[in-house]
mmCIF file of C-alpha atoms and ligand atoms in Angstrom:
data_model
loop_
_atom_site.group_PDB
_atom_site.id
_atom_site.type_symbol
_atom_site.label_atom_id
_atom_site.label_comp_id
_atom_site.label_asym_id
_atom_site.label_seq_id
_atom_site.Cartn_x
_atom_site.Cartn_y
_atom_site.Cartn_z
ATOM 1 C CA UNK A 607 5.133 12.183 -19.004
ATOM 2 C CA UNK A 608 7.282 12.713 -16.123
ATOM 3 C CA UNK A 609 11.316 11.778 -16.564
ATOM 4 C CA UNK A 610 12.680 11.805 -12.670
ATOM 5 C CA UNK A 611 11.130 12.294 -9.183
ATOM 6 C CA UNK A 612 12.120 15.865 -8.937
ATOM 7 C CA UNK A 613 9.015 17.579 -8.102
ATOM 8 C CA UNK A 614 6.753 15.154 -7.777
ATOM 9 C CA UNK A 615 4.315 14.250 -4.782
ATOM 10 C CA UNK A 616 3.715 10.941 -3.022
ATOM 11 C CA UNK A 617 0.584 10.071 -1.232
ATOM 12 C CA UNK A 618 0.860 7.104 1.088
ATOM 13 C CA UNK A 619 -1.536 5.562 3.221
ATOM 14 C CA UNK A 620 -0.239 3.099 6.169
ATOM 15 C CA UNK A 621 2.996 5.535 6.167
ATOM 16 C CA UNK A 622 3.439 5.808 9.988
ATOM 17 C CA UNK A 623 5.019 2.869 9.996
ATOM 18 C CA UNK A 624 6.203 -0.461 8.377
ATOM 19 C CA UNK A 625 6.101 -0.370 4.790
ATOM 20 C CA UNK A 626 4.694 2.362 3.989
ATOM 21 C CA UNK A 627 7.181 4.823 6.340
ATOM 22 C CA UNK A 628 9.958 2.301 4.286
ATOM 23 C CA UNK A 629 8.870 3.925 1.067
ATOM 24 C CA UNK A 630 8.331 6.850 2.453
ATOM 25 C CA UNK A 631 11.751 7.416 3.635
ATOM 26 C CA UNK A 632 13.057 5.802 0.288
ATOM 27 C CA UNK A 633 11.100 8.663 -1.885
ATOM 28 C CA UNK A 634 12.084 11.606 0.151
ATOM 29 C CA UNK A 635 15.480 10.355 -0.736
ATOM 30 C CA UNK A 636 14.793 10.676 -4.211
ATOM 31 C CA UNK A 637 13.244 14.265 -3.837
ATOM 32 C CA UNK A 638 9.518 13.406 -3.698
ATOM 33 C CA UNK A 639 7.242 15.352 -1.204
ATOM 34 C CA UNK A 640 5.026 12.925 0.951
ATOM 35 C CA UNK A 641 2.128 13.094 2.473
ATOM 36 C CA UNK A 642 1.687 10.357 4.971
ATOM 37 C CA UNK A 643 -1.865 9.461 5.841
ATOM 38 C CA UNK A 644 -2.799 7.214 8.897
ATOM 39 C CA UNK A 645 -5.489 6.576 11.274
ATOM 40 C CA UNK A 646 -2.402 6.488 14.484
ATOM 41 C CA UNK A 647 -2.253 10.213 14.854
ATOM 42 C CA UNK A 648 0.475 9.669 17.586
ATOM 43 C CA UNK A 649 3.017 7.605 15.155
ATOM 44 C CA UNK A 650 2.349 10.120 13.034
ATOM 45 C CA UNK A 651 3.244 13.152 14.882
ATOM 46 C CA UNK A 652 6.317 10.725 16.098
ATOM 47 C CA UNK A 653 8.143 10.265 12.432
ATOM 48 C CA UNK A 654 6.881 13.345 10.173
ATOM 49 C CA UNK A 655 9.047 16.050 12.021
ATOM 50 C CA UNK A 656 12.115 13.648 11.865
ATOM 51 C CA UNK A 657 11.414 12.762 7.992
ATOM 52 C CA UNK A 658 12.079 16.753 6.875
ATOM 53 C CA UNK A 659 10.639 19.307 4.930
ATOM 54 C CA UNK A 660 9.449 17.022 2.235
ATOM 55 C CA UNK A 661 7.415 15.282 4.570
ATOM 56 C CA UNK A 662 3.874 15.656 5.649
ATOM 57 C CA UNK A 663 0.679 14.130 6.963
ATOM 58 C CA UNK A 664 -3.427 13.653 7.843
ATOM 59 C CA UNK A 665 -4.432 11.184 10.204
ATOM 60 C CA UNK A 666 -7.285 9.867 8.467
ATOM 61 C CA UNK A 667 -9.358 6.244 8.915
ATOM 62 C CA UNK A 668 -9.043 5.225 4.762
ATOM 63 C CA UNK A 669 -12.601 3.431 5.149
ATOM 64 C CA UNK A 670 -13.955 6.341 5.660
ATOM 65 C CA UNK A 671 -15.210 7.425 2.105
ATOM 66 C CA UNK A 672 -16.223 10.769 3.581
ATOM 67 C CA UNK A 673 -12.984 11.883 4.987
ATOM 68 C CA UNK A 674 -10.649 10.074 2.187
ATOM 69 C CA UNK A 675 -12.697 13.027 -0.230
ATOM 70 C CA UNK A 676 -11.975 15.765 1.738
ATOM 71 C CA UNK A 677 -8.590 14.924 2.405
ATOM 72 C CA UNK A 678 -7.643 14.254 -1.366
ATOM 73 C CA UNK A 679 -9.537 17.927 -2.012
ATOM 74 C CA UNK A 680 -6.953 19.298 0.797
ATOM 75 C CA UNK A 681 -3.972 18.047 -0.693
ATOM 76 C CA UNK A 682 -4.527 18.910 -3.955
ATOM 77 C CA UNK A 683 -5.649 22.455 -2.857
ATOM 78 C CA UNK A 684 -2.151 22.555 -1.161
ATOM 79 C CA UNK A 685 -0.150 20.892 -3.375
ATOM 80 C CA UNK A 686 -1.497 21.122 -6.799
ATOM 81 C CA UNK A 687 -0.964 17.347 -7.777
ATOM 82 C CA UNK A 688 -0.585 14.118 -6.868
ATOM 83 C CA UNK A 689 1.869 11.633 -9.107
ATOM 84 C CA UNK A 690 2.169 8.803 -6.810
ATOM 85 C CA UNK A 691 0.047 7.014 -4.767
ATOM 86 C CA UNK A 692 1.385 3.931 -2.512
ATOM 87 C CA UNK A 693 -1.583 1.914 -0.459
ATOM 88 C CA UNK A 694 -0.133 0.109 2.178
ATOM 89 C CA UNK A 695 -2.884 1.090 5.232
ATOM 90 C CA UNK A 696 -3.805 -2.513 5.957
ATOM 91 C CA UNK A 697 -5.063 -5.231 8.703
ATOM 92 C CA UNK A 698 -4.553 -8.349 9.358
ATOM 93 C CA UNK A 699 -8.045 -8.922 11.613
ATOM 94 C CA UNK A 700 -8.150 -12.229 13.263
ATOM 95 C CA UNK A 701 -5.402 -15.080 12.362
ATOM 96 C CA UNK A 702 -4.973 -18.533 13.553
ATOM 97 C CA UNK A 703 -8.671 -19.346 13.127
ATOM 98 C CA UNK A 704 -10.447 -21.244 10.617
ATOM 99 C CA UNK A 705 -13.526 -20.156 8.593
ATOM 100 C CA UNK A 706 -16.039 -21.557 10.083
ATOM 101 C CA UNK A 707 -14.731 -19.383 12.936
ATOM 102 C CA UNK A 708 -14.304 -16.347 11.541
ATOM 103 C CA UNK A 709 -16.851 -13.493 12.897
ATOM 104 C CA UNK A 710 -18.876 -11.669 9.930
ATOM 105 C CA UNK A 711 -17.928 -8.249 11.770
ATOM 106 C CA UNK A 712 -14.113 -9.153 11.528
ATOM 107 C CA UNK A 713 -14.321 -9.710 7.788
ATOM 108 C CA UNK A 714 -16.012 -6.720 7.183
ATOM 109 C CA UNK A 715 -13.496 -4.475 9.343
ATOM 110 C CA UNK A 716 -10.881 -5.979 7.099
ATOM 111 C CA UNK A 717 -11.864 -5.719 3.688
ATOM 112 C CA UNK A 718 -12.861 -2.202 4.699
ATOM 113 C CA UNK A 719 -9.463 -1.141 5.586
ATOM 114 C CA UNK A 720 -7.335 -3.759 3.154
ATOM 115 C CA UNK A 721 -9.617 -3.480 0.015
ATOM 116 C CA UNK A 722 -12.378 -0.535 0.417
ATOM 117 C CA UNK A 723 -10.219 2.051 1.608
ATOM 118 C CA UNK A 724 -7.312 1.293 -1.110
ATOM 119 C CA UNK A 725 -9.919 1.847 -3.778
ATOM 120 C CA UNK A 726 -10.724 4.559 -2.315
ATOM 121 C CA UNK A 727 -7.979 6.282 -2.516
ATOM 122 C CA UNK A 728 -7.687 5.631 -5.869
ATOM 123 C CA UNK A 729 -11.153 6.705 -6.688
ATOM 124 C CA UNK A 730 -10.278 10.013 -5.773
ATOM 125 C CA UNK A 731 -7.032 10.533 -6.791
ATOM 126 C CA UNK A 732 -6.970 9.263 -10.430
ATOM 127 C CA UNK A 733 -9.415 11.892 -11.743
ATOM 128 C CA UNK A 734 -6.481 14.083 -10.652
ATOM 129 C CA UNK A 735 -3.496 11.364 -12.561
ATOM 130 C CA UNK A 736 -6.039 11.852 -15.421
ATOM 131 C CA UNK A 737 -6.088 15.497 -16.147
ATOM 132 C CA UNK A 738 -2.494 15.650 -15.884
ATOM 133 C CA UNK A 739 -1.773 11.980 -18.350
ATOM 134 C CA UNK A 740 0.538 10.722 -15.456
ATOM 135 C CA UNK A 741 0.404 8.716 -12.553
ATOM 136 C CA UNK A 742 1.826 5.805 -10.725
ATOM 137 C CA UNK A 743 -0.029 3.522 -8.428
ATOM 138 C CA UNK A 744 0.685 0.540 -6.194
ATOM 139 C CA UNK A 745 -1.384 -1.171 -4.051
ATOM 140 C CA UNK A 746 0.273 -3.218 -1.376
ATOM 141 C CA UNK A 747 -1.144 -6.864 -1.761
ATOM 142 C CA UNK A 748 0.143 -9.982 -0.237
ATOM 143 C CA UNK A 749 1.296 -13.132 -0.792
ATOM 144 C CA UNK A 750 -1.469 -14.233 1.208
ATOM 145 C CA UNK A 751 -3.993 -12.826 -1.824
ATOM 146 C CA UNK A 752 -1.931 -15.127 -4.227
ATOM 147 C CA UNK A 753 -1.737 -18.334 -2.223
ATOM 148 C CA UNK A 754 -4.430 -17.996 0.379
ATOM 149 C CA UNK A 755 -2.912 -18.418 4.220
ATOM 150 C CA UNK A 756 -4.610 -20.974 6.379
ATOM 151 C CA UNK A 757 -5.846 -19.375 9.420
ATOM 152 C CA UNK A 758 -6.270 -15.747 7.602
ATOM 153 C CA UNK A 759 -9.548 -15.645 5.397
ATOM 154 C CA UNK A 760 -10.571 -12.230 5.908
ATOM 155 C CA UNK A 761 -6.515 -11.137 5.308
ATOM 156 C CA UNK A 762 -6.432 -13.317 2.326
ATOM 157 C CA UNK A 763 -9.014 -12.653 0.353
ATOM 158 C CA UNK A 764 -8.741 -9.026 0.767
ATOM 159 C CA UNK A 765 -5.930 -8.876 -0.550
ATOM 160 C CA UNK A 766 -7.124 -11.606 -3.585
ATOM 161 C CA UNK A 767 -9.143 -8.040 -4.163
ATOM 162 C CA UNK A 768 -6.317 -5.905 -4.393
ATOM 163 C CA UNK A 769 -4.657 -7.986 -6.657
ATOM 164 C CA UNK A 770 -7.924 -8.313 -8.704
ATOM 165 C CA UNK A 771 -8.453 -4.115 -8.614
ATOM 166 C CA UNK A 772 -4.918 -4.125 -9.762
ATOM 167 C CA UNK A 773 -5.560 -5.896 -12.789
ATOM 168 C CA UNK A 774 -8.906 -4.392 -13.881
ATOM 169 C CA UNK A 775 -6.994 -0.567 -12.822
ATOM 170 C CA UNK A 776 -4.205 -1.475 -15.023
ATOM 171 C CA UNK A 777 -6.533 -2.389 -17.694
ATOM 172 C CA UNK A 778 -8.565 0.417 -17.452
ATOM 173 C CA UNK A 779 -6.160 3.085 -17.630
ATOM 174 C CA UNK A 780 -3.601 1.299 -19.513
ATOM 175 C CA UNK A 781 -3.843 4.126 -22.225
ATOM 176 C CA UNK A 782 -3.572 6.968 -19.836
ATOM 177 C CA UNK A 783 0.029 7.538 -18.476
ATOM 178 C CA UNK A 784 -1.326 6.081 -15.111
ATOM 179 C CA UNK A 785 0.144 2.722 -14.438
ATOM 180 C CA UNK A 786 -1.204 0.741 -11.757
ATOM 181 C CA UNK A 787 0.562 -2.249 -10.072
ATOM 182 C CA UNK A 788 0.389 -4.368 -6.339
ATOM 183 C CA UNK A 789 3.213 -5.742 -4.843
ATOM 184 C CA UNK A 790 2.686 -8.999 -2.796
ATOM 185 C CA UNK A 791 5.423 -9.392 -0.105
ATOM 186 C CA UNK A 792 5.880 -12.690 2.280
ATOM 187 C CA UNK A 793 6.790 -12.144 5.795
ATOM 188 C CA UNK A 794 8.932 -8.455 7.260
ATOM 189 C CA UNK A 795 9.008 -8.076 10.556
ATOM 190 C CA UNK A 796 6.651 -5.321 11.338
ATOM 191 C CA UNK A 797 4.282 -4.159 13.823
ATOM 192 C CA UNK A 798 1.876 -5.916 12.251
ATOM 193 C CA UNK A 799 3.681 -9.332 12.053
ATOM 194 C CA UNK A 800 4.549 -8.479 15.750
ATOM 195 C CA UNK A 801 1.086 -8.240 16.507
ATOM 196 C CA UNK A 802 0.401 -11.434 15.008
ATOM 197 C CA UNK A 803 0.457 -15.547 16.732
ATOM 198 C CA UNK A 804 3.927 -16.582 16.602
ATOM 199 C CA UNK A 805 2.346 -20.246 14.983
ATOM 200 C CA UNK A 806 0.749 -17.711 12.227
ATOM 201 C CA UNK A 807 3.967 -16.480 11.584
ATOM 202 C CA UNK A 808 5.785 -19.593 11.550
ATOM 203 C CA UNK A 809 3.516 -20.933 9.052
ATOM 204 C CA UNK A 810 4.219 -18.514 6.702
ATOM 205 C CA UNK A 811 7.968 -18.072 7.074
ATOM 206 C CA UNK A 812 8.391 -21.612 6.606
ATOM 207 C CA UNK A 813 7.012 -21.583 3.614
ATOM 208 C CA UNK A 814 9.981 -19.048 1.707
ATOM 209 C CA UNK A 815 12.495 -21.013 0.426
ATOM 210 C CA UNK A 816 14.945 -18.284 1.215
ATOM 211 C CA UNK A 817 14.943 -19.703 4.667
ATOM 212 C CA UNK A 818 14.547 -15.926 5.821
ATOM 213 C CA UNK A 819 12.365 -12.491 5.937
ATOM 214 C CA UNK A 820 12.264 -9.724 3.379
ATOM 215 C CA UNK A 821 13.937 -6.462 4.772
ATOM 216 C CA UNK A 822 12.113 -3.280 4.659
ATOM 217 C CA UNK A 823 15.066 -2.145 2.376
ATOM 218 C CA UNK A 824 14.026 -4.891 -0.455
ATOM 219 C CA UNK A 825 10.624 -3.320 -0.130
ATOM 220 C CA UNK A 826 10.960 0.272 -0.831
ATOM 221 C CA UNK A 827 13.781 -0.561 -3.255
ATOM 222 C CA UNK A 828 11.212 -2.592 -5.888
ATOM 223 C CA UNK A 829 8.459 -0.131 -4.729
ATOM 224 C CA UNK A 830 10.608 2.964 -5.461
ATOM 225 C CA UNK A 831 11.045 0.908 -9.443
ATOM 226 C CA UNK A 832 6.920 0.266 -9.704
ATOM 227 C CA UNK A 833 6.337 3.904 -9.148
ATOM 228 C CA UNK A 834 9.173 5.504 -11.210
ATOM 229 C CA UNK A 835 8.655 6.886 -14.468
ATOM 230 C CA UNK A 836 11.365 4.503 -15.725
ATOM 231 C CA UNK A 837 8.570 1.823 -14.443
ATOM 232 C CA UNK A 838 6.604 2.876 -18.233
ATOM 233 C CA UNK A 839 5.522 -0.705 -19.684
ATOM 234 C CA UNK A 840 4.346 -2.829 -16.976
ATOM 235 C CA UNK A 841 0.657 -2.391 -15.215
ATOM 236 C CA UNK A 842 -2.102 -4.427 -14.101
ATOM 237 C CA UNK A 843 0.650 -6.611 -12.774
ATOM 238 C CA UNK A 844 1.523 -8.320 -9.011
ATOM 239 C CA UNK A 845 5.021 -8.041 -8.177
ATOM 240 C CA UNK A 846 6.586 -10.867 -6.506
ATOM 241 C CA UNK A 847 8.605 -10.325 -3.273
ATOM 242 C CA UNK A 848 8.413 -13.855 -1.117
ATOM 243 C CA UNK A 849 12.204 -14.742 -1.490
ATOM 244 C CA UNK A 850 10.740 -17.778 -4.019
ATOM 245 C CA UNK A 851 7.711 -18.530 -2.525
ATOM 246 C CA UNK A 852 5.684 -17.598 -5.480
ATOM 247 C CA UNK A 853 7.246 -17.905 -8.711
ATOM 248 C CA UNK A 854 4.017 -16.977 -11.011
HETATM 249 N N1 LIG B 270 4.743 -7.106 7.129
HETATM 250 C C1 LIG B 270 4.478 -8.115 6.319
HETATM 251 O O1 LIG B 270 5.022 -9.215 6.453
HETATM 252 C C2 LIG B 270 3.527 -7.936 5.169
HETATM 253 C C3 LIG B 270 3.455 -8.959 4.217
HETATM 254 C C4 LIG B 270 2.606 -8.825 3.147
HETATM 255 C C5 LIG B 270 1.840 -7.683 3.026
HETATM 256 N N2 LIG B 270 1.915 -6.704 3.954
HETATM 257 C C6 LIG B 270 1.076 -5.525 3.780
HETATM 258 O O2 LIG B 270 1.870 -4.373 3.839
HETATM 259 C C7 LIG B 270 1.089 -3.278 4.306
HETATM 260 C C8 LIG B 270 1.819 -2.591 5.454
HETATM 261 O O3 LIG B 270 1.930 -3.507 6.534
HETATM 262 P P1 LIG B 270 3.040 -3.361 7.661
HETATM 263 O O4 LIG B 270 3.615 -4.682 7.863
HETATM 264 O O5 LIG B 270 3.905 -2.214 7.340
HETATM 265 O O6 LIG B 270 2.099 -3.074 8.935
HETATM 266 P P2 LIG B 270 2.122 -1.919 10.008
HETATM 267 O O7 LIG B 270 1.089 -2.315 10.999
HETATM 268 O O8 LIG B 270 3.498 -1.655 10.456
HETATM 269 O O9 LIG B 270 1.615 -0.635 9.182
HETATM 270 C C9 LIG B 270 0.295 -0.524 8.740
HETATM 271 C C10 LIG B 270 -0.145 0.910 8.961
HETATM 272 O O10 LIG B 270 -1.507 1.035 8.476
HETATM 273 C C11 LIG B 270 -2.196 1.884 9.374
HETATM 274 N N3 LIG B 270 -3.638 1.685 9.278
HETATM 275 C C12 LIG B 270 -4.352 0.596 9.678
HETATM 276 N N4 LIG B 270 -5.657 0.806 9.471
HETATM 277 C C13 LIG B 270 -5.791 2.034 8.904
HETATM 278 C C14 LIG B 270 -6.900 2.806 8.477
HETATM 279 N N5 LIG B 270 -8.152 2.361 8.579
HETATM 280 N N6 LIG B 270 -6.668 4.021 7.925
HETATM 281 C C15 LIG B 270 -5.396 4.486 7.828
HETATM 282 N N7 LIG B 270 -4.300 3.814 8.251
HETATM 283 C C16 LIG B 270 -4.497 2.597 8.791
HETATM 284 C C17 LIG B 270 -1.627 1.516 10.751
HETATM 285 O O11 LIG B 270 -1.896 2.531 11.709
HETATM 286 C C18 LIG B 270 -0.172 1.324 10.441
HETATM 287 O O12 LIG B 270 0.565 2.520 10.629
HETATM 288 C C19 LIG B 270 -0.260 -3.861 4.726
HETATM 289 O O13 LIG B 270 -1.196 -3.628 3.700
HETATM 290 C C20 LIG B 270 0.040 -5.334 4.861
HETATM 291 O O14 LIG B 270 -1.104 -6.123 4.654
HETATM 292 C C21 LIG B 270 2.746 -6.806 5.033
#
């Protein structure tokens, strides 16, 4: 059992930008060393030097079973453990399209990235949790996984599967020390939002009562909670953060 932060080491896929470099930033405030894995080698290189000495990275492509493997062997070579791991690597794929429209390549790409490579990652980092009777995990879902988005099948139902892995994960290693929780945000203004069609994105804000977006800041404060050692009781669970969209 771990009792603080101090010491311990944060994987985090996705953490070159968005939510992930959120929680990022939000851990190496609290004394955690980070490695920050992404396939955009450039963003990257951009925001490691300027996060500090407790900050470092891999580009790697998280579908790519291969690669995650040897990567989780490096860092544990280096580092000796890893306590935390935060999934937020993710796609969005085609949106504004209906199913009948949506190209069998497309859904593939995304559940690769959104649901394959977060298992993944877990795959080969909980034998590690294991032998050490601690670890804290959280998968970045969606709201989208809970309520299903018109326009965004692929998106949606990837992330149904994180929120499914989260629950069967929490399950399985409920007697372990591990814990192992998603988080299911509505809209932040991110690069991927940016990226997305601005009727896509007005269908979904919309739809929060709070009449607003989350902040990055609401993120990484609730994800900093799931993967504290304080956070000792709850697992298997999907964390709500869609200012009252969802209120199961
Ligand atoms: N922004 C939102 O409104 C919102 C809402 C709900 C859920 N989410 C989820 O939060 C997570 C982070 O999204 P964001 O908004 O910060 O997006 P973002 O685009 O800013 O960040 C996602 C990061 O994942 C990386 N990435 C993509 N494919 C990868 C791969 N194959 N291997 C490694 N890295 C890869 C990207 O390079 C990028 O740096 C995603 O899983 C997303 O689905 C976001």
């Amino acid at each position: 059992m771990k009792l603080s932060f101090e010491n311990q080491v944060a994987v985090i896929s996705g953490g070159a930008s968005g939510l992930g470099l959120a929680i990022a930033r939000k851990l190496i405030s609290n004394n955690v060393r980070v490695l920050l894995l992404d396939i955009d080698s450039s963003g990257l290189e951009e925001i490691t030097g300027e996060l500090g000495e407790k900050a470092n990275s891999r580009v790697l492509d998280i579908s790519n079973e291969e690669s995650v493997q040897r990567i989780i062997r490096e860092i544990i070579e280096e580092y000796g453990s890893i306590d935390i791991l935060v999934n937020s690597a993710g796609i969005t794929g085609n949106t504004g399209i209906m199913s009948h429209e949506v190209d069998s390549v497309d859904m593939e790409r995304v559940f690769n990235v959104n649901f394959k490579g977060s298992w993944m990652l877990s795959k080969y980092i909980i034998p590690y949790m294991l032998k050490q009777d601690y670890g804290r995990i959280l998968h970045i879902a969606s709201i989208a996984g809970k309520e299903g988005n018109a326009g965004m099948l692929a998106y949606s139902a990837s992330k149904a599967a994180v929120i499914g892995m989260a629950k069967v994960q929490g399950k399985e290693y409920a007697g372990s020390g591990i814990t192992v929780n998603a988080l299911a945000p509505a809209v932040i203004r991110t690069k991927m939002v940016e990226n997305m069609p601005e009727e896509q994105v007005k269908y979904m804000t919309d739809k929060i009562p709070m009449k607003r977006c989350g902040t990055l800041e609401e993120i990484a404060n609730l994800a900093k909670y799931i993967v504290s050692p304080e956070n000792s009781f709850t697992t298997g669970f999907t964390f709500d953060l869609s200012g009252g969209r969802a209120t199961y």
